PDB file of C-alpha atoms in Angstrom:
ATOM      1  CA  MET A1198     109.786  54.821 193.678  1.00 93.00           C
ATOM      2  CA  LYS A1199     109.408  56.338 197.150  1.00 96.00           C
ATOM      3  CA  PRO A1200     111.582  54.436 199.658  1.00 98.00           C
ATOM      4  CA  VAL A1201     109.966  52.593 202.570  1.00 98.00           C
ATOM      5  CA  ILE A1202     111.413  50.782 205.577  1.00 99.00           C
ATOM      6  CA  VAL A1203     109.717  48.762 208.309  1.00 99.00           C
ATOM      7  CA  VAL A1204     111.427  47.265 211.371  1.00 98.00           C
ATOM      8  CA  HIS A1205     110.347  45.067 214.264  1.00 98.00           C
ATOM      9  CA  GLY A1206     111.804  44.371 217.683  1.00 97.00           C
ATOM     10  CA  GLY A1207     110.132  41.049 218.361  1.00 95.00           C
ATOM     11  CA  ALA A1208     106.672  39.683 219.080  1.00 94.00           C
ATOM     12  CA  GLY A1209     105.555  38.599 222.545  1.00 90.00           C
ATOM     13  CA  VAL A1210     104.714  40.362 225.788  1.00 87.00           C
ATOM     14  CA  ILE A1211     106.717  43.473 226.605  1.00 89.00           C
ATOM     15  CA  VAL A1212     107.213  44.348 230.265  1.00 85.00           C
ATOM     16  CA  LYS A1213     105.711  47.768 230.951  1.00 90.00           C
ATOM     17  CA  GLU A1214     108.923  49.274 232.303  1.00 91.00           C
ATOM     18  CA  TYR A1215     110.727  48.525 229.034  1.00 90.00           C
ATOM     19  CA  GLU A1216     108.097  49.869 226.635  1.00 94.00           C
ATOM     20  CA  ASP A1217     109.774  53.241 226.121  1.00 95.00           C
ATOM     21  CA  GLY A1218     113.074  51.541 225.393  1.00 95.00           C
ATOM     22  CA  TYR A1219     111.477  49.286 222.792  1.00 95.00           C
ATOM     23  CA  ARG A1220     109.714  52.203 221.146  1.00 96.00           C
ATOM     24  CA  SER A1221     112.820  54.378 220.957  1.00 97.00           C
ATOM     25  CA  GLY A1222     114.864  51.428 219.716  1.00 97.00           C
ATOM     26  CA  VAL A1223     112.681  50.554 216.741  1.00 98.00           C
ATOM     27  CA  LYS A1224     112.256  54.234 215.886  1.00 98.00           C
ATOM     28  CA  ARG A1225     116.013  54.796 215.818  1.00 98.00           C
ATOM     29  CA  ALA A1226     116.467  51.697 213.664  1.00 98.00           C
ATOM     30  CA  ALA A1227     113.799  52.786 211.177  1.00 98.00           C
ATOM     31  CA  LEU A1228     115.258  56.282 210.944  1.00 98.00           C
ATOM     32  CA  GLN A1229     118.752  54.876 210.389  1.00 98.00           C
ATOM     33  CA  GLY A1230     117.537  52.742 207.499  1.00 98.00           C
ATOM     34  CA  TYR A1231     115.370  55.485 206.041  1.00 98.00           C
ATOM     35  CA  ASN A1232     118.221  57.997 206.030  1.00 98.00           C
ATOM     36  CA  ILE A1233     120.213  55.568 203.904  1.00 98.00           C
ATOM     37  CA  LEU A1234     117.304  55.138 201.494  1.00 98.00           C
ATOM     38  CA  ARG A1235     116.573  58.856 201.329  1.00 97.00           C
ATOM     39  CA  GLU A1236     120.152  59.529 200.292  1.00 97.00           C
ATOM     40  CA  GLY A1237     119.875  57.040 197.432  1.00 98.00           C
ATOM     41  CA  GLY A1238     121.223  54.005 199.273  1.00 98.00           C
ATOM     42  CA  ASP A1239     120.132  50.475 198.454  1.00 98.00           C
ATOM     43  CA  ALA A1240     117.591  48.381 200.321  1.00 98.00           C
ATOM     44  CA  VAL A1241     120.133  45.760 201.406  1.00 99.00           C
ATOM     45  CA  THR A1242     122.293  48.322 203.175  1.00 98.00           C
ATOM     46  CA  ALA A1243     119.242  49.976 204.712  1.00 98.00           C
ATOM     47  CA  VAL A1244     117.935  46.786 206.318  1.00 99.00           C
ATOM     48  CA  GLU A1245     121.415  45.748 207.419  1.00 98.00           C
ATOM     49  CA  GLU A1246     122.114  49.030 209.179  1.00 98.00           C
ATOM     50  CA  ALA A1247     118.644  49.143 210.728  1.00 98.00           C
ATOM     51  CA  VAL A1248     119.226  45.704 212.237  1.00 98.00           C
ATOM     52  CA  VAL A1249     122.684  46.743 213.471  1.00 98.00           C
ATOM     53  CA  VAL A1250     120.968  49.448 215.541  1.00 98.00           C
ATOM     54  CA  LEU A1251     118.758  46.788 217.131  1.00 98.00           C
ATOM     55  CA  GLU A1252     121.653  44.354 217.651  1.00 98.00           C
ATOM     56  CA  ASP A1253     123.520  47.091 219.519  1.00 97.00           C
ATOM     57  CA  ASP A1254     120.503  47.938 221.701  1.00 96.00           C
ATOM     58  CA  PRO A1255     120.381  45.762 224.860  1.00 94.00           C
ATOM     59  CA  HIS A1256     116.574  45.872 224.965  1.00 93.00           C
ATOM     60  CA  PHE A1257     116.404  43.395 222.084  1.00 95.00           C
ATOM     61  CA  ASN A1258     117.196  39.704 221.796  1.00 95.00           C
ATOM     62  CA  ALA A1259     119.897  40.065 219.137  1.00 97.00           C
ATOM     63  CA  GLY A1260     123.578  40.907 219.370  1.00 97.00           C
ATOM     64  CA  HIS A1261     124.124  42.695 222.693  1.00 96.00           C
ATOM     65  CA  GLY A1262     121.136  41.588 224.736  1.00 93.00           C
ATOM     66  CA  SER A1263     120.790  38.085 223.328  1.00 94.00           C
ATOM     67  CA  VAL A1264     119.436  35.379 225.595  1.00 93.00           C
ATOM     68  CA  LEU A1265     121.693  32.569 226.820  1.00 94.00           C
ATOM     69  CA  ASN A1266     121.713  28.891 225.948  1.00 94.00           C
ATOM     70  CA  GLU A1267     121.683  26.142 228.575  1.00 92.00           C
ATOM     71  CA  GLU A1268     125.429  26.559 229.153  1.00 92.00           C
ATOM     72  CA  GLY A1269     125.181  30.307 229.679  1.00 92.00           C
ATOM     73  CA  GLU A1270     126.577  31.307 226.304  1.00 94.00           C
ATOM     74  CA  VAL A1271     125.210  33.488 223.507  1.00 96.00           C
ATOM     75  CA  GLU A1272     124.529  31.740 220.178  1.00 97.00           C
ATOM     76  CA  MET A1273     123.000  33.892 217.456  1.00 97.00           C
ATOM     77  CA  ASP A1274     121.359  33.486 214.032  1.00 98.00           C
ATOM     78  CA  ALA A1275     120.894  36.031 211.244  1.00 98.00           C
ATOM     79  CA  ILE A1276     119.825  36.262 207.609  1.00 98.00           C
ATOM     80  CA  ILE A1277     119.810  38.900 204.866  1.00 99.00           C
ATOM     81  CA  MET A1278     118.307  38.648 201.380  1.00 99.00           C
ATOM     82  CA  ASP A1279     118.426  40.785 198.238  1.00 98.00           C
ATOM     83  CA  GLY A1280     115.154  40.731 196.318  1.00 98.00           C
ATOM     84  CA  LYS A1281     116.844  41.807 193.098  1.00 98.00           C
ATOM     85  CA  ASP A1282     118.522  38.476 192.392  1.00 98.00           C
ATOM     86  CA  LEU A1283     117.388  36.290 195.332  1.00 98.00           C
ATOM     87  CA  THR A1284     120.895  36.097 196.766  1.00 98.00           C
ATOM     88  CA  SER A1285     120.967  35.489 200.499  1.00 98.00           C
ATOM     89  CA  GLY A1286     123.447  35.025 203.310  1.00 98.00           C
ATOM     90  CA  ALA A1287     122.893  33.574 206.745  1.00 98.00           C
ATOM     91  CA  VAL A1288     124.754  32.466 209.851  1.00 98.00           C
ATOM     92  CA  SER A1289     123.630  30.263 212.715  1.00 98.00           C
ATOM     93  CA  ALA A1290     124.836  29.421 216.223  1.00 97.00           C
ATOM     94  CA  VAL A1291     127.565  32.066 216.011  1.00 97.00           C
ATOM     95  CA  LYS A1292     129.378  33.235 219.121  1.00 97.00           C
ATOM     96  CA  CYS A1293     131.394  36.311 220.065  1.00 97.00           C
ATOM     97  CA  ILE A1294     130.220  38.414 217.099  1.00 97.00           C
ATOM     98  CA  ALA A1295     128.754  41.819 217.914  1.00 97.00           C
ATOM     99  CA  ASN A1296     126.718  42.112 214.706  1.00 98.00           C
ATOM    100  CA  PRO A1297     125.763  38.765 213.131  1.00 98.00           C
ATOM    101  CA  ILE A1298     123.817  40.560 210.385  1.00 98.00           C
ATOM    102  CA  LYS A1299     127.065  42.011 209.027  1.00 98.00           C
ATOM    103  CA  LEU A1300     128.562  38.531 208.907  1.00 98.00           C
ATOM    104  CA  ALA A1301     125.458  37.248 207.107  1.00 98.00           C
ATOM    105  CA  ARG A1302     125.892  39.906 204.428  1.00 98.00           C
ATOM    106  CA  LEU A1303     129.508  38.876 203.931  1.00 98.00           C
ATOM    107  CA  VAL A1304     128.378  35.277 203.468  1.00 98.00           C
ATOM    108  CA  MET A1305     125.999  36.535 200.763  1.00 98.00           C
ATOM    109  CA  GLU A1306     128.590  38.652 198.979  1.00 98.00           C
ATOM    110  CA  LYS A1307     131.899  36.864 199.556  1.00 98.00           C
ATOM    111  CA  THR A1308     131.040  33.158 199.295  1.00 98.00           C
ATOM    112  CA  ASP A1309     129.205  30.764 197.013  1.00 97.00           C
ATOM    113  CA  HIS A1310     127.174  29.560 199.982  1.00 98.00           C
ATOM    114  CA  MET A1311     124.026  30.792 201.670  1.00 98.00           C
ATOM    115  CA  LEU A1312     124.456  29.601 205.264  1.00 98.00           C
ATOM    116  CA  LEU A1313     127.493  29.125 207.492  1.00 98.00           C
ATOM    117  CA  THR A1314     127.212  27.788 211.011  1.00 97.00           C
ATOM    118  CA  CYS A1315     129.114  27.613 214.272  1.00 95.00           C
ATOM    119  CA  LYS A1316     132.865  26.928 213.756  1.00 95.00           C
ATOM    120  CA  GLY A1317     132.725  27.534 210.007  1.00 97.00           C
ATOM    121  CA  ALA A1318     131.055  30.899 210.502  1.00 97.00           C
ATOM    122  CA  SER A1319     133.660  31.815 213.108  1.00 96.00           C
ATOM    123  CA  LEU A1320     136.552  30.923 210.808  1.00 97.00           C
ATOM    124  CA  PHE A1321     134.970  32.911 207.986  1.00 98.00           C
ATOM    125  CA  ALA A1322     134.499  35.916 210.284  1.00 98.00           C
ATOM    126  CA  LYS A1323     138.178  35.843 211.205  1.00 97.00           C
ATOM    127  CA  ALA A1324     139.159  35.574 207.537  1.00 98.00           C
ATOM    128  CA  GLN A1325     137.053  38.635 206.790  1.00 98.00           C
ATOM    129  CA  GLY A1326     138.625  40.635 209.598  1.00 97.00           C
ATOM    130  CA  ILE A1327     135.564  40.742 211.845  1.00 96.00           C
ATOM    131  CA  PRO A1328     136.856  41.000 215.416  1.00 94.00           C
ATOM    132  CA  GLU A1329     135.645  38.683 218.119  1.00 95.00           C
ATOM    133  CA  VAL A1330     134.182  40.170 221.277  1.00 96.00           C
ATOM    134  CA  PRO A1331     134.082  38.454 224.677  1.00 95.00           C
ATOM    135  CA  ASN A1332     130.918  36.460 225.323  1.00 92.00           C
ATOM    136  CA  GLU A1333     130.346  38.554 228.449  1.00 92.00           C
ATOM    137  CA  GLN A1334     130.232  41.729 226.366  1.00 93.00           C
ATOM    138  CA  LEU A1335     127.024  40.523 224.696  1.00 95.00           C
ATOM    139  CA  ILE A1336     125.300  39.528 227.934  1.00 92.00           C
ATOM    140  CA  THR A1337     123.048  41.839 229.935  1.00 85.00           C
ATOM    141  CA  GLU A1338     122.249  41.286 233.593  1.00 84.00           C
ATOM    142  CA  ARG A1339     118.630  40.825 232.536  1.00 84.00           C
ATOM    143  CA  SER A1340     119.612  37.862 230.336  1.00 84.00           C
ATOM    144  CA  ARG A1341     121.862  36.420 233.023  1.00 86.00           C
ATOM    145  CA  GLU A1342     119.104  36.551 235.643  1.00 83.00           C
ATOM    146  CA  ARG A1343     116.663  34.885 233.266  1.00 78.00           C
ATOM    147  CA  TRP A1344     119.178  32.108 232.547  1.00 78.00           C
ATOM    148  CA  ARG A1345     119.787  31.441 236.245  1.00 82.00           C
ATOM    149  CA  LYS A1346     116.054  31.340 236.930  1.00 79.00           C
ATOM    150  CA  ASN A1347     115.501  28.742 234.235  1.00 74.00           C
ATOM    151  CA  LEU A1348     118.219  26.434 235.546  1.00 77.00           C
ATOM    152  CA  LYS A1349     115.994  25.634 238.513  1.00 71.00           C
ATOM    153  CA  PRO A1350     113.870  22.441 238.467  1.00 72.00           C
ATOM    154  CA  GLY A1351     110.322  23.091 237.321  1.00 63.00           C
ATOM    155  CA  SER A1352     111.217  26.304 235.510  1.00 63.00           C
ATOM    156  CA  ASN A1353     109.499  27.250 232.261  1.00 58.00           C
ATOM    157  CA  PRO A1354     111.908  28.826 229.750  1.00 57.00           C
ATOM    158  CA  VAL A1355     109.118  29.199 227.196  1.00 56.00           C
ATOM    159  CA  ALA A1356     107.012  31.320 229.546  1.00 52.00           C
ATOM    160  CA  ASP A1357     110.086  33.299 230.512  1.00 49.00           C
ATOM    161  CA  GLN A1358     110.663  34.168 226.860  1.00 52.00           C
ATOM    162  CA  LEU A1359     108.083  36.934 227.246  1.00 49.00           C
ATOM    163  CA  GLY A1360     109.130  40.124 225.523  1.00 49.00           C
ATOM    164  CA  LEU A1361     112.163  38.528 223.919  1.00 59.00           C
ATOM    165  CA  GLY A1362     111.878  38.413 220.182  1.00 72.00           C
ATOM    166  CA  THR A1363     113.835  38.358 216.994  1.00 91.00           C
ATOM    167  CA  VAL A1364     114.554  41.705 215.319  1.00 98.00           C
ATOM    168  CA  GLY A1365     114.234  42.480 211.637  1.00 98.00           C
ATOM    169  CA  ALA A1366     113.754  44.939 208.812  1.00 99.00           C
ATOM    170  CA  VAL A1367     112.296  45.077 205.313  1.00 99.00           C
ATOM    171  CA  ALA A1368     112.699  47.862 202.782  1.00 99.00           C
ATOM    172  CA  ILE A1369     112.189  49.018 199.218  1.00 98.00           C
ATOM    173  CA  ASP A1370     114.596  51.546 197.723  1.00 98.00           C
ATOM    174  CA  SER A1371     114.197  54.237 195.078  1.00 98.00           C
ATOM    175  CA  GLN A1372     115.134  51.732 192.381  1.00 98.00           C
ATOM    176  CA  GLY A1373     112.315  49.385 193.373  1.00 98.00           C
ATOM    177  CA  ASN A1374     114.599  46.773 194.917  1.00 98.00           C
ATOM    178  CA  VAL A1375     113.449  45.065 198.114  1.00 99.00           C
ATOM    179  CA  ALA A1376     115.421  43.370 200.882  1.00 99.00           C
ATOM    180  CA  CYS A1377     114.936  41.746 204.272  1.00 99.00           C
ATOM    181  CA  ALA A1378     117.172  41.179 207.297  1.00 99.00           C
ATOM    182  CA  THR A1379     116.484  39.262 210.509  1.00 98.00           C
ATOM    183  CA  SER A1380     118.644  38.607 213.589  1.00 98.00           C
ATOM    184  CA  THR A1381     118.132  36.819 216.913  1.00 97.00           C
ATOM    185  CA  GLY A1382     119.668  35.364 220.025  1.00 96.00           C
ATOM    186  CA  GLY A1383     117.090  32.564 219.914  1.00 93.00           C
ATOM    187  CA  ILE A1384     115.259  31.010 222.851  1.00 90.00           C
ATOM    188  CA  THR A1385     116.424  31.412 226.431  1.00 88.00           C
ATOM    189  CA  ASN A1386     118.078  28.280 227.901  1.00 90.00           C
ATOM    190  CA  LYS A1387     117.909  26.566 224.511  1.00 91.00           C
ATOM    191  CA  MET A1388     119.950  23.442 223.790  1.00 92.00           C
ATOM    192  CA  VAL A1389     123.455  24.118 222.565  1.00 95.00           C
ATOM    193  CA  GLY A1390     123.385  24.252 218.777  1.00 95.00           C
ATOM    194  CA  ARG A1391     119.668  24.950 218.479  1.00 95.00           C
ATOM    195  CA  VAL A1392     118.888  26.858 215.282  1.00 95.00           C
ATOM    196  CA  GLY A1393     115.498  28.478 214.816  1.00 94.00           C
ATOM    197  CA  ASP A1394     113.693  30.001 211.888  1.00 96.00           C
ATOM    198  CA  THR A1395     115.726  33.187 211.578  1.00 97.00           C
ATOM    199  CA  SER A1396     118.586  31.840 209.482  1.00 98.00           C
ATOM    200  CA  CYS A1397     116.339  29.620 207.338  1.00 98.00           C
ATOM    201  CA  ILE A1398     115.457  31.212 203.997  1.00 98.00           C
ATOM    202  CA  GLY A1399     111.687  31.409 203.559  1.00 98.00           C
ATOM    203  CA  SER A1400     111.036  31.129 207.283  1.00 98.00           C
ATOM    204  CA  GLY A1401     112.902  33.943 209.026  1.00 97.00           C
ATOM    205  CA  GLY A1402     112.733  36.132 205.962  1.00 98.00           C
ATOM    206  CA  TYR A1403     112.355  36.293 202.202  1.00 98.00           C
ATOM    207  CA  ALA A1404     112.659  39.002 199.549  1.00 99.00           C
ATOM    208  CA  SER A1405     111.777  39.076 195.859  1.00 98.00           C
ATOM    209  CA  ASN A1406     111.416  42.206 193.739  1.00 98.00           C
ATOM    210  CA  SER A1407     108.438  40.727 191.911  1.00 98.00           C
ATOM    211  CA  VAL A1408     106.412  40.480 195.128  1.00 98.00           C
ATOM    212  CA  GLY A1409     107.977  42.075 198.206  1.00 98.00           C
ATOM    213  CA  ALA A1410     109.859  41.276 201.408  1.00 99.00           C
ATOM    214  CA  VAL A1411     108.987  39.765 204.798  1.00 99.00           C
ATOM    215  CA  SER A1412     110.757  39.426 208.153  1.00 98.00           C
ATOM    216  CA  THR A1413     109.264  37.219 210.861  1.00 98.00           C
ATOM    217  CA  THR A1414     109.403  36.867 214.645  1.00 96.00           C
ATOM    218  CA  GLY A1415     107.823  34.592 217.219  1.00 94.00           C
ATOM    219  CA  ASP A1416     107.651  30.842 217.757  1.00 93.00           C
ATOM    220  CA  GLY A1417     110.579  29.726 215.610  1.00 93.00           C
ATOM    221  CA  GLU A1418     109.669  26.070 215.359  1.00 94.00           C
ATOM    222  CA  SER A1419     106.121  26.967 214.264  1.00 95.00           C
ATOM    223  CA  ILE A1420     107.415  29.510 211.740  1.00 96.00           C
ATOM    224  CA  MET A1421     109.654  26.840 210.205  1.00 97.00           C
ATOM    225  CA  LYS A1422     106.799  24.352 209.943  1.00 98.00           C
ATOM    226  CA  VAL A1423     104.745  26.680 207.753  1.00 98.00           C
ATOM    227  CA  ILE A1424     107.669  28.542 206.084  1.00 98.00           C
ATOM    228  CA  LEU A1425     105.924  31.729 207.148  1.00 98.00           C
ATOM    229  CA  ALA A1426     107.803  34.437 205.227  1.00 98.00           C
ATOM    230  CA  ARG A1427     107.433  32.687 201.868  1.00 98.00           C
ATOM    231  CA  LEU A1428     103.842  31.720 202.670  1.00 98.00           C
ATOM    232  CA  ILE A1429     102.921  35.381 203.114  1.00 98.00           C
ATOM    233  CA  LEU A1430     104.544  36.295 199.799  1.00 98.00           C
ATOM    234  CA  HIS A1431     102.611  33.442 198.178  1.00 98.00           C
ATOM    235  CA  TYR A1432      99.376  34.976 199.432  1.00 98.00           C
ATOM    236  CA  MET A1433     100.477  38.296 197.973  1.00 98.00           C
ATOM    237  CA  GLU A1434     101.147  36.597 194.645  1.00 98.00           C
ATOM    238  CA  GLN A1435      97.530  35.445 194.740  1.00 98.00           C
ATOM    239  CA  GLY A1436      96.374  39.065 194.942  1.00 98.00           C
ATOM    240  CA  MET A1437      96.201  39.765 198.670  1.00 98.00           C
ATOM    241  CA  SER A1438      97.315  43.105 200.091  1.00 98.00           C
ATOM    242  CA  THR A1439     100.217  43.187 202.541  1.00 98.00           C
ATOM    243  CA  GLU A1440      97.842  43.367 205.511  1.00 98.00           C
ATOM    244  CA  GLU A1441      95.610  40.575 204.207  1.00 98.00           C
ATOM    245  CA  ALA A1442      98.572  38.319 203.459  1.00 98.00           C
ATOM    246  CA  ALA A1443     100.204  38.972 206.831  1.00 98.00           C
ATOM    247  CA  GLU A1444      96.989  38.166 208.680  1.00 98.00           C
ATOM    248  CA  ALA A1445      96.352  35.074 206.546  1.00 98.00           C
ATOM    249  CA  GLY A1446      99.846  33.746 207.223  1.00 98.00           C
ATOM    250  CA  LEU A1447      99.613  34.286 210.963  1.00 98.00           C
ATOM    251  CA  ASN A1448      96.125  32.791 211.067  1.00 98.00           C
ATOM    252  CA  TYR A1449      97.273  29.713 209.160  1.00 98.00           C
ATOM    253  CA  MET A1450     100.202  29.214 211.553  1.00 98.00           C
ATOM    254  CA  LYS A1451      97.868  29.508 214.545  1.00 97.00           C
ATOM    255  CA  THR A1452      95.275  27.133 213.103  1.00 98.00           C
ATOM    256  CA  ARG A1453      97.694  24.564 211.690  1.00 98.00           C
ATOM    257  CA  VAL A1454     100.408  24.333 214.350  1.00 98.00           C
ATOM    258  CA  ASP A1455      99.125  26.557 217.199  1.00 96.00           C
ATOM    259  CA  GLY A1456     101.994  28.976 216.733  1.00 95.00           C
ATOM    260  CA  SER A1457     102.051  32.720 217.348  1.00 94.00           C
ATOM    261  CA  GLY A1458     104.305  35.499 216.134  1.00 96.00           C
ATOM    262  CA  GLY A1459     104.558  38.653 214.099  1.00 97.00           C
ATOM    263  CA  VAL A1460     105.622  39.848 210.666  1.00 98.00           C
ATOM    264  CA  ILE A1461     106.578  42.999 208.821  1.00 98.00           C
ATOM    265  CA  VAL A1462     105.924  43.217 205.101  1.00 99.00           C
ATOM    266  CA  VAL A1463     106.540  45.560 202.186  1.00 99.00           C
ATOM    267  CA  ASN A1464     105.389  44.898 198.621  1.00 98.00           C
ATOM    268  CA  SER A1465     106.790  45.905 195.251  1.00 98.00           C
ATOM    269  CA  THR A1466     104.748  49.119 195.181  1.00 98.00           C
ATOM    270  CA  GLY A1467     105.727  50.294 198.680  1.00 98.00           C
ATOM    271  CA  GLU A1468     102.601  49.176 200.544  1.00 98.00           C
ATOM    272  CA  TRP A1469     103.600  47.947 204.006  1.00 98.00           C
ATOM    273  CA  ALA A1470     102.174  46.182 207.046  1.00 98.00           C
ATOM    274  CA  ALA A1471     103.159  45.196 210.593  1.00 98.00           C
ATOM    275  CA  LYS A1472     100.975  42.428 212.060  1.00 98.00           C
ATOM    276  CA  PHE A1473     101.203  40.108 215.050  1.00 97.00           C
ATOM    277  CA  SER A1474      99.151  37.440 216.830  1.00 96.00           C
ATOM    278  CA  THR A1475     100.922  37.886 220.181  1.00 94.00           C
ATOM    279  CA  LYS A1476      99.910  40.456 222.786  1.00 93.00           C
ATOM    280  CA  GLN A1477     102.509  42.941 221.561  1.00 95.00           C
ATOM    281  CA  MET A1478     105.193  43.592 218.967  1.00 96.00           C
ATOM    282  CA  SER A1479     107.389  46.667 218.789  1.00 97.00           C
ATOM    283  CA  TRP A1480     107.632  48.027 215.265  1.00 98.00           C
ATOM    284  CA  ALA A1481     108.288  51.210 213.320  1.00 98.00           C
ATOM    285  CA  ALA A1482     107.984  52.230 209.679  1.00 98.00           C
ATOM    286  CA  VAL A1483     108.891  55.243 207.578  1.00 98.00           C
ATOM    287  CA  LYS A1484     107.244  56.308 204.329  1.00 98.00           C
ATOM    288  CA  ASP A1485     106.771  59.764 202.801  1.00 97.00           C
ATOM    289  CA  ASP A1486     108.904  61.286 205.589  1.00 96.00           C
ATOM    290  CA  ARG A1487     106.410  60.102 208.211  1.00 98.00           C
ATOM    291  CA  LEU A1488     107.450  57.794 211.032  1.00 98.00           C
ATOM    292  CA  HIS A1489     104.891  55.264 212.277  1.00 98.00           C
ATOM    293  CA  CYS A1490     105.383  53.317 215.506  1.00 98.00           C
ATOM    294  CA  GLY A1491     103.435  50.900 217.679  1.00 98.00           C
ATOM    295  CA  ILE A1492     103.509  48.132 220.250  1.00 97.00           C
ATOM    296  CA  TYR A1493      99.854  47.269 220.885  1.00 96.00           C
ATOM    297  CA  THR A1494      97.270  45.957 218.417  1.00 96.00           C
ATOM    298  CA  GLY A1495      95.798  48.856 216.469  1.00 95.00           C
ATOM    299  CA  GLU A1496      98.380  51.350 217.725  1.00 97.00           C
ATOM    300  CA  ASP A1497      99.950  53.603 215.079  1.00 97.00           C
ATOM    301  CA  LYS A1498     101.608  56.739 216.411  1.00 97.00           C
ATOM    302  CA  ILE A1499     102.728  59.059 213.618  1.00 97.00           C
ATOM    303  CA  GLU A1500     105.222  61.921 213.588  1.00 97.00           C
ATOM    304  CA  SER A1501     107.353  63.632 210.999  1.00 97.00           C
ATOM    305  CA  VAL A1502     110.840  62.302 210.356  1.00 96.00           C
ATOM    306  CA  ALA A1503     112.250  65.737 211.183  1.00 94.00           C
ATOM    307  CA  ALA A1504     110.576  65.791 214.592  1.00 93.00           C
ATOM    308  CA  ALA A1505     111.506  62.189 215.339  1.00 94.00           C
ATOM    309  CA  THR A1506     115.139  62.729 214.365  1.00 91.00           C
ATOM    310  CA  SER A1507     115.489  65.674 216.725  1.00 84.00           C
ATOM    311  CA  THR A1508     114.239  63.641 219.682  1.00 77.00           C
ATOM    312  CA  SER A1509     115.739  60.218 218.931  1.00 68.00           C
ATOM    313  CA  GLU A1510     117.757  58.720 221.767  1.00 56.00           C
ATOM    314  CA  CYS A1511     121.285  57.354 221.589  1.00 56.00           C
ATOM    315  CA  ASN A1512     123.344  54.838 223.572  1.00 55.00           C
ATOM    316  CA  PRO A1513     120.489  52.906 225.219  1.00 64.00           C
ATOM    317  CA  THR A1514     121.141  51.109 228.504  1.00 61.00           C
ATOM    318  CA  ILE A1515     119.250  48.422 230.331  1.00 64.00           C
TER     319      ILE A1515
END
């Protein structure tokens, strides 16, 4: 089996001045995951490490760069799932953790549970030796300004969510195993304790070797209502291609609950898709040593992995 990885940096509207940062971010994440796969690594590790790249990049609403809740704090959700045996780990409303996706994997591998939240997740992180970081270390000035703006009477946090989306990855490794990973800082100025779709199995992501893997982004409450990730895999089970299933799932969510978003998909044979119903979604994919990348509908810029690796950027700032 030829390995494949697809990543996304969130669906929405991306401010023009940040486009290059979003492109370079998803490309670096895809290359990180693909290098693991190319060297014989497993799909779970590939999606985890791809998401870590995005959590560490301040352009994205996950890890460093997460939006703030109504009290000015970062609360994050993440999920990871192994399609081989359907094991999954997730965390929600976690604070002061640089890489929630790593904590989610530990939940999957070190506990009998699937989801830990808030205080329990924090205690588990300490028990596993994951260091806490100051809340301020995860906050960018961009997020702080957005939070202050939405404290004013008459503000519209939903409209100000533009360009801020969940990040995620899906992959299939050389053994034919699939996996998904998704991570987010949620919605700007959200209520304390709000948990969206990301950490909910079947909504923020799902992976099964018999079908494929999906990671979602967009309107979290709408995604939860239709259980979008599992819905798309259901369509694939009925014989749809990855692109057909992704479009059908997004169309159903729009028609049924007026929700918008984006998805990345890979099936059990390595066919992949990146689809969205918003204006934009940053994404990148690697297959057959070719890196694909896009932000706008219909955009698919292709370059060799060798060329992309030589020009990939490090240590992004915003």
